[in-house]
Structures are given as C-alpha cells and as structure tokens.
XYZ file of C-alpha atoms in Angstrom:
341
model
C 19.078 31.200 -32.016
C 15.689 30.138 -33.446
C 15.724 30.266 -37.419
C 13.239 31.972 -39.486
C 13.660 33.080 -43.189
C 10.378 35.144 -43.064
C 8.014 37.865 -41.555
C 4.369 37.463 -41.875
C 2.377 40.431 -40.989
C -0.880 39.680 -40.703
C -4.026 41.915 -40.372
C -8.032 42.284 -40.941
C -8.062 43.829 -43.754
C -10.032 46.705 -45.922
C -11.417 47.300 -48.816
C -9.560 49.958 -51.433
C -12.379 50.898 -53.756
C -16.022 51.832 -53.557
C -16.844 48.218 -55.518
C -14.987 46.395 -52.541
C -17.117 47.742 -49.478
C -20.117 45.258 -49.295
C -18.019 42.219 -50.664
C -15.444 43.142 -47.774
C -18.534 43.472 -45.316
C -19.542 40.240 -46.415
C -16.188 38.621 -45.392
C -16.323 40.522 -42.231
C -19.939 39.380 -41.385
C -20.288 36.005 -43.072
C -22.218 33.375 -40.807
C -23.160 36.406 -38.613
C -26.934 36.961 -40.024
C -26.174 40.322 -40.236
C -29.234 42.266 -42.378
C -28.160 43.490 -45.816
C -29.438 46.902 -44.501
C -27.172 47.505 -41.612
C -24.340 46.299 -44.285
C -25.432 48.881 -46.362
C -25.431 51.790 -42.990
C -21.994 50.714 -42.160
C -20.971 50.727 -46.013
C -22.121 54.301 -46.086
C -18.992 55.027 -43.699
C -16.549 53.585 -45.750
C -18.014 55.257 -48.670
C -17.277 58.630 -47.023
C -14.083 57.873 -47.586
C -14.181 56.992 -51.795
C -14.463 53.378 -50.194
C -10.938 53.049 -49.370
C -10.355 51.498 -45.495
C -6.757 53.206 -44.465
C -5.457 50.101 -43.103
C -4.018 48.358 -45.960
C -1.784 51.388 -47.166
C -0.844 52.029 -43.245
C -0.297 48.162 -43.031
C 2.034 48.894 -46.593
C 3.873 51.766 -44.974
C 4.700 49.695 -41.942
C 5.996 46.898 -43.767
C 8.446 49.572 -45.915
C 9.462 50.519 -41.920
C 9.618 47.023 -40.521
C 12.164 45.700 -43.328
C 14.162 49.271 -42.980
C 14.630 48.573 -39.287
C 15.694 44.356 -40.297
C 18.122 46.090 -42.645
C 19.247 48.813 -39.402
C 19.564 45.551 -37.570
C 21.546 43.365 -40.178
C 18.942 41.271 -41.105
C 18.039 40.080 -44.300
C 14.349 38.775 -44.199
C 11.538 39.216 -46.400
C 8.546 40.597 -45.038
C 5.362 39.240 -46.712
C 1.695 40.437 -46.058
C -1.803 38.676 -45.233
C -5.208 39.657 -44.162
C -7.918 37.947 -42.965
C -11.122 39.544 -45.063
C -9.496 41.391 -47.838
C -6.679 41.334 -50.557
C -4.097 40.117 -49.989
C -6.349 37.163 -48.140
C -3.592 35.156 -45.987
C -4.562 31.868 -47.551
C -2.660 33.860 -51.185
C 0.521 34.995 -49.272
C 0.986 31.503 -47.454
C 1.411 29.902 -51.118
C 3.118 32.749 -52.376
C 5.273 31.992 -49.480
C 5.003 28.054 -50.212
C 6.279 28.900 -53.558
C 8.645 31.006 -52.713
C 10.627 28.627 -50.600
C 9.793 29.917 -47.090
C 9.958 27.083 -44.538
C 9.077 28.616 -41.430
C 8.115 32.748 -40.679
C 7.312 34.321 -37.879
C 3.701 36.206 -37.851
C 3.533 39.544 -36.274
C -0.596 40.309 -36.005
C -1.987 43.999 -36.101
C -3.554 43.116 -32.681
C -1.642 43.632 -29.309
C -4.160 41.717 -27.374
C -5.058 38.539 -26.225
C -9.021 37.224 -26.180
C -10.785 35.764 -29.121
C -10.815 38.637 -31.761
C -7.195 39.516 -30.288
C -5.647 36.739 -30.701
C -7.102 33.288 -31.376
C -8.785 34.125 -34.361
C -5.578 35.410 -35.852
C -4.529 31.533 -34.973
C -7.475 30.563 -37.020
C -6.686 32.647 -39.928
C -2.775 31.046 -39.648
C -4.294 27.559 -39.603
C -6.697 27.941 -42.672
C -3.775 30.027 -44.931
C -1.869 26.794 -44.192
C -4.460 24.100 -44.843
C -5.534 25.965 -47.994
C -0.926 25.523 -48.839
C -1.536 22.504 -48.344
C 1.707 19.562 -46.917
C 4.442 22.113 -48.429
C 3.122 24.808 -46.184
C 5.519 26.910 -44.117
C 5.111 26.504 -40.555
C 4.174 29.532 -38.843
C 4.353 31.154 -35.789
C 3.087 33.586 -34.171
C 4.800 36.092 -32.135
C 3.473 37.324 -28.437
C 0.548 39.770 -27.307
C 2.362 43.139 -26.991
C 0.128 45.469 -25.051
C 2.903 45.559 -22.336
C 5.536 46.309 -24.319
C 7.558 49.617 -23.594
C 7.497 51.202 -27.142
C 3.486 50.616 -26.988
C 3.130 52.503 -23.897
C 5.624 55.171 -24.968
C 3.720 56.096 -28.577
C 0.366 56.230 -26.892
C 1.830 58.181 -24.471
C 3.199 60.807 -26.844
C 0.005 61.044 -29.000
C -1.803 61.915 -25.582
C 1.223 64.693 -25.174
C 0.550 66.093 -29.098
C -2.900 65.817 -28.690
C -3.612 67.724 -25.425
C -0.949 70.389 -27.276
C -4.013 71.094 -29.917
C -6.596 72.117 -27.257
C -7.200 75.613 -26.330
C -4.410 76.825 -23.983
C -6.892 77.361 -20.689
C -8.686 74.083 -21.644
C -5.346 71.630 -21.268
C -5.063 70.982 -17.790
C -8.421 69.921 -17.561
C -8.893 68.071 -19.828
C -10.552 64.533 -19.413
C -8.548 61.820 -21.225
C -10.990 59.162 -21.945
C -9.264 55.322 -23.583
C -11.380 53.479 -25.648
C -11.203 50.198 -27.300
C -13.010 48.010 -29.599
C -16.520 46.732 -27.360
C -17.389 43.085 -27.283
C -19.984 40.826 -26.658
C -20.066 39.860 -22.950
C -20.364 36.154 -23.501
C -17.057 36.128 -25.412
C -14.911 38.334 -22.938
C -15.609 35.869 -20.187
C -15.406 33.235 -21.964
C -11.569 34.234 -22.576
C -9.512 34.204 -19.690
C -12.064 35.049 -18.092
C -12.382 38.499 -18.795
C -8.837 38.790 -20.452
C -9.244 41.362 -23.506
C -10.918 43.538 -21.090
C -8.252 43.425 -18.314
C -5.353 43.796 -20.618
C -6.981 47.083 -22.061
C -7.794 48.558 -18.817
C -3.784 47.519 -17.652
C -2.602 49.376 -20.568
C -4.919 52.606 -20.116
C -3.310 52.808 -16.931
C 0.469 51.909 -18.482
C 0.041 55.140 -20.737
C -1.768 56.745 -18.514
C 1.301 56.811 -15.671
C 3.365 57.470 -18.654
C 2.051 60.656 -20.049
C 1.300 62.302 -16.456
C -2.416 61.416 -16.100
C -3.901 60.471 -12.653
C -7.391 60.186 -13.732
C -8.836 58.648 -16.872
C -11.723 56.597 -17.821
C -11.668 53.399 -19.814
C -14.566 52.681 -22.192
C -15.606 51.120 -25.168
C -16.777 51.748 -29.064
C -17.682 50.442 -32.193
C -19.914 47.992 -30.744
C -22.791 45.849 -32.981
C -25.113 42.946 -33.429
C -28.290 42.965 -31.974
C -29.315 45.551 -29.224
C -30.514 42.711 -26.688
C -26.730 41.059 -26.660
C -24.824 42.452 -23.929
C -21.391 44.118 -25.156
C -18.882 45.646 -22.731
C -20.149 48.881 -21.616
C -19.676 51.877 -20.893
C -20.054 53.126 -24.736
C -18.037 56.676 -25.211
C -20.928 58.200 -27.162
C -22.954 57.326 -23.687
C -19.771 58.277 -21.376
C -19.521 61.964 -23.785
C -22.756 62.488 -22.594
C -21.990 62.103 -19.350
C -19.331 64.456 -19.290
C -21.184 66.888 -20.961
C -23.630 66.802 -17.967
C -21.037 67.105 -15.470
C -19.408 70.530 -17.048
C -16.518 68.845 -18.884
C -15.068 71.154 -21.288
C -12.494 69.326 -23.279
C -11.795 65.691 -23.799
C -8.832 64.033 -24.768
C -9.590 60.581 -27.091
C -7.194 58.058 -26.769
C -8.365 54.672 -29.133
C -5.843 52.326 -26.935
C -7.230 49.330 -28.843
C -6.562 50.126 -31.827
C -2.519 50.279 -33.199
C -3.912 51.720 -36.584
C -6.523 54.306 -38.223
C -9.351 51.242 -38.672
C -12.241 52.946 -39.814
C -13.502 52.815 -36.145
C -11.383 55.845 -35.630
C -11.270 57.673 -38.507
C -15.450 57.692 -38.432
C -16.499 56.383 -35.081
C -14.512 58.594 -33.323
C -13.114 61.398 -35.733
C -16.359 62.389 -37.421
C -19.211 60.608 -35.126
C -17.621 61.193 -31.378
C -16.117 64.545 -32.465
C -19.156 65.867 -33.984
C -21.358 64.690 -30.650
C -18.451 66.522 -28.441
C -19.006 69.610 -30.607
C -22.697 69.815 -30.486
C -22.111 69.250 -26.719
C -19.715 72.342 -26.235
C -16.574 70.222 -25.414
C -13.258 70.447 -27.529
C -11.972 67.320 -28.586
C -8.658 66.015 -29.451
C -8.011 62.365 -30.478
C -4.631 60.853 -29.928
C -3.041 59.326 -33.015
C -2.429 55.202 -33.678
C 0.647 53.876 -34.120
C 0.466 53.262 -37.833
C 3.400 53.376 -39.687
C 5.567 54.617 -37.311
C 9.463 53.460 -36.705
C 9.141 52.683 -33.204
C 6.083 50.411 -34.144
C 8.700 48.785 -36.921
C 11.093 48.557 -33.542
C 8.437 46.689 -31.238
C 7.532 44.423 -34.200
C 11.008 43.208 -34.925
C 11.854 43.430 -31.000
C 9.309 40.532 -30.825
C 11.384 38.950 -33.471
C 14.433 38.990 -31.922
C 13.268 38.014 -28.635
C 12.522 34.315 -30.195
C 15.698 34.880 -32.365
C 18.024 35.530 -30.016
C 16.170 33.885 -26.785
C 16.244 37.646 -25.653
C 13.905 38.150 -22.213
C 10.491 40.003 -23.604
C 10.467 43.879 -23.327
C 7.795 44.822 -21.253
C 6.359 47.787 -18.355
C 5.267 46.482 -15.315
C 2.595 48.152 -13.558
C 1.551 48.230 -10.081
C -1.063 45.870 -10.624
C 0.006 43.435 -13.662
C -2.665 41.473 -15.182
C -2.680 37.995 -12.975
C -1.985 34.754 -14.824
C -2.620 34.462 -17.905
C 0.580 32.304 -19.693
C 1.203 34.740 -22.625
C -0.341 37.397 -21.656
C 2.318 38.390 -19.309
C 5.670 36.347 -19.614
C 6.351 36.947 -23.078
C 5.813 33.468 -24.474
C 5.013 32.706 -27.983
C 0.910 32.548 -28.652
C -0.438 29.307 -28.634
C -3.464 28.013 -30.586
C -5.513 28.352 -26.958
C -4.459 31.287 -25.198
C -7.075 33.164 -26.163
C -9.729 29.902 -25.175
C-alpha cells in the first residue's frame, strides 16, 4: 500500500462576486497581452450570472461527495481544496496543509486530460503551491488522466440518454449528437504528444458515443480565443451549427465532453450563445449535463486513489482503436512533470 494522509483537489478556479470578475480574468490572462476590452466582453458573461463562476460551489459539492464516498470506503482522509486563479489559490491550501501536518496527498485535478492545459500546467500549479510552502512542504502527487475511465464514459453516456429524452418525441431519433471540447491553439496541441489532447477527446467521443447507442457523431471544438490569425483546433460548433442548419438538421444533441463541470464555457458558450444560434436556426437543442457533483464522479476520483493505494490495476474502457503510446495516457500510471511535454 502507498501512504497518503491527504486529498488535494485541485481546479482553475472562478470568481464568486461581481468585484472578482476582472481580477480573476487577470489571473487567467496574465502575461497573455490580452486587451482590457476583450477582458471586459468576456466579463460581461460572467456578469450575467451576478458574477459568480459555478465551479467553485460544484468543486464544494464534490468535495462533500468525495469524503462521503472515503467514509463509504473506510477511509479517513481529509480532503483539502486549491485552484489555480482564484480563492482558495493552491499556493494557501499547500501551507494550510504544511501547517496542518500533511506530509504527502494525493492531487486529483478537475481535468481528465493529458496536453498542456490538461495536465502539465496542473504540474506547474503543484510545483509553485509547494515552492511558495517552502522545505516543510508536503509532497504531492498527482493522480492519472482519467478520460478512459469507465464511470467517465458511463455519466456522459447517461446525460446523452436524459438529454435526447427532452427533445420533441418525432425529433429523437434524429437527432445529431455533436461533442465538443475546449479549442486550442494549434502550436500547443502538437507540441504535446503530438497531437495528444486532441486524440484523447476524439477517443472518448467515440467511448460515450458506443456507450449511449450512437453510430454517428461529430467532434468539435469551443470557447476558443487570442488573436484571430493564431490557428486553434477547428471545426468551431457555432461554425459546425451552421452547417447543420444548411443540411436540414432539425435537432442537435450537445455533449461538452471536455468539460467534467458547468465552467462558464457551458453555461454561456453553449447554454445561452450555441442554444440561442440553434434556435434562430430552427433546430431544437438539448445539452448533456457535466459531471459536477455527482457520486459516481466522487467514485472515479477516489478509484484513482485507491489504485495507487492499494496497487489496484487502473479502471479503464478500451476502444477499438485506443490512443497509441502515450505513457500515462493509457496505462494508468501516475502523471509525471512531462507527460504533457
């Protein structure tokens, strides 16, 4: 067995106030040269919202549902939460932990992927929480990519199920479920892997795809931004809407694969900006929930656990065409500061 005496979940972060929006944005876009104006255009989204980002309270409600299923397990452990741009920062919680006697806790990331965003920079935000702790800093470690694993596969699957369920009756069966994930610049998917962010999305689309009873889907992307003249991963599902407008779609089902909670990606990008477009367009639209706060996400969290615990062989769904060689990103092995390099 391989000891830990704590659980680190650790996230990006929101803000939980109108007064917190452009300071968070700041965080988010520091170094970035991002003009105060577009700041102030994507502010105007959180704003719709009182200011309040819904990941932080989801993040909250997972953690109550993580240390339920510990206790359903008969483990004691405390669970102790970080973010990278936003109270509580993760440089706070790792001397809180410091303090609090921890010597070594596992980290469990709100990201199932591997890539840059996805993973490594996660490993970035571990290393500065524990430079900032200073000698007496708890060691940390971070638990594997999860976009195979079975409990993934089976939520997404279900939310497809629920949300096809809210379309008109004659509409259902043809239907045109549609995955999208957060877009990213081209440069930095192959420079990881190559191409590894973008192949483990497209192997999952086609995990929960199998597993709800879809054939056919399409894989795109979202949420893009930075300059118009740097390439991103295309195609964008505002563009790919379109094109299923022209084709006679009537009714699309949304399924954000990329994201395990509401970010505010979904909740406007896609709830409000996507659904308003499909409207306009004549198409009924259903979006497929997140995982959030749900048990079976508390399972797969603490199933990652207890594979390092226990030296228990990684839970995972292997599809006809796994994603080739990439260390952790298929065998289950703990991330390392370069897998996403």
């Amino acid at each position: 067995m391989t000891g830990f005496d704590a659980l680190l979940l650790l996230s990006f972060g929101g803000p939980e106030g109108p007064e917190q929006v452009m300071p968070f944005l700041e965080n988010v876009t520091r170094g970035r040269g991002i003009p105060r104006e577009r700041l102030e255009s994507v502010a105007e989204h959180y704003l719709h919202f009182g200011g309040v980002s819904p990941i932080n309270g989801i993040n909250r409600d997972l953690i109550a549902a993580i240390e339920a299923e510990l206790a359903h397990r008969g483990t004691e452990l405390p669970v102790y939460f970080g973010n990278r741009n936003w109270e509580p920062y993760i440089e706070d919680t790792v001397a809180a932990m410091r303090d609090n006697g921890i010597r070594r806790a596992a980290v469990f990331s709100t990201s199932a992927w591997g890539g840059y965003s996805g993973c490594t920079q996660y490993q970035e935000d571990i290393a500065r929480g524990r430079a900032a702790a200073g000698p007496d800093a708890p060691e940390l470690v971070k638990l594997r990519q999860y976009f195979d694993h079975p409990l993934l596969v089976e939520m997404f699957a279900d939310a497809i199920r629920e949300a096809a369920a809210t379309l008109p009756e004659e509409l259902r069966d043809h239907a045109r479920l549609v995955f999208t994930a957060h877009s990213i610049p081209l440069r930095a998917a192959s420079r990881c892997g190559p191409d590894l962010y973008e192949r483990q999305v497209g192997y999952t689309a086609g995990l929960v795809a199998a597993a709800a009873g879809y054939r056919e889907y399409d894989q795109v992307w979202q949420s893009r931004s930075g300059p118009p003249q740097v390439p991103w991963l295309e195609p964008d599902v505002g563009d790919h809407l379109d094109v299923l407008a022209g084709n006679g779609t009537r009714a699309v089902i949304v399924c954000p694969v990329g994201f395990v909670a509401d970010h505010i990606e979904v909740v406007w990008d896609l709830d409000s900006e996507l659904a308003e477009q499909a409207a306009e367009a004549g198409i009924a639209f259903a979006r497929a929930t997140t995982p959030n706060a749900q048990p079976r996400f508390a399972q797969l969290a603490v199933d990652l656990l207890d594979e390092v615990r226990h030296g228990r062989a990684p839970l995972r769904v292997s599809g006809s065409e796994p994603v080739p060689g990439y260390g952790s990103s298929v065998n289950g092995a703990l991330c390392t500061p370069s897998c996403g390099v």
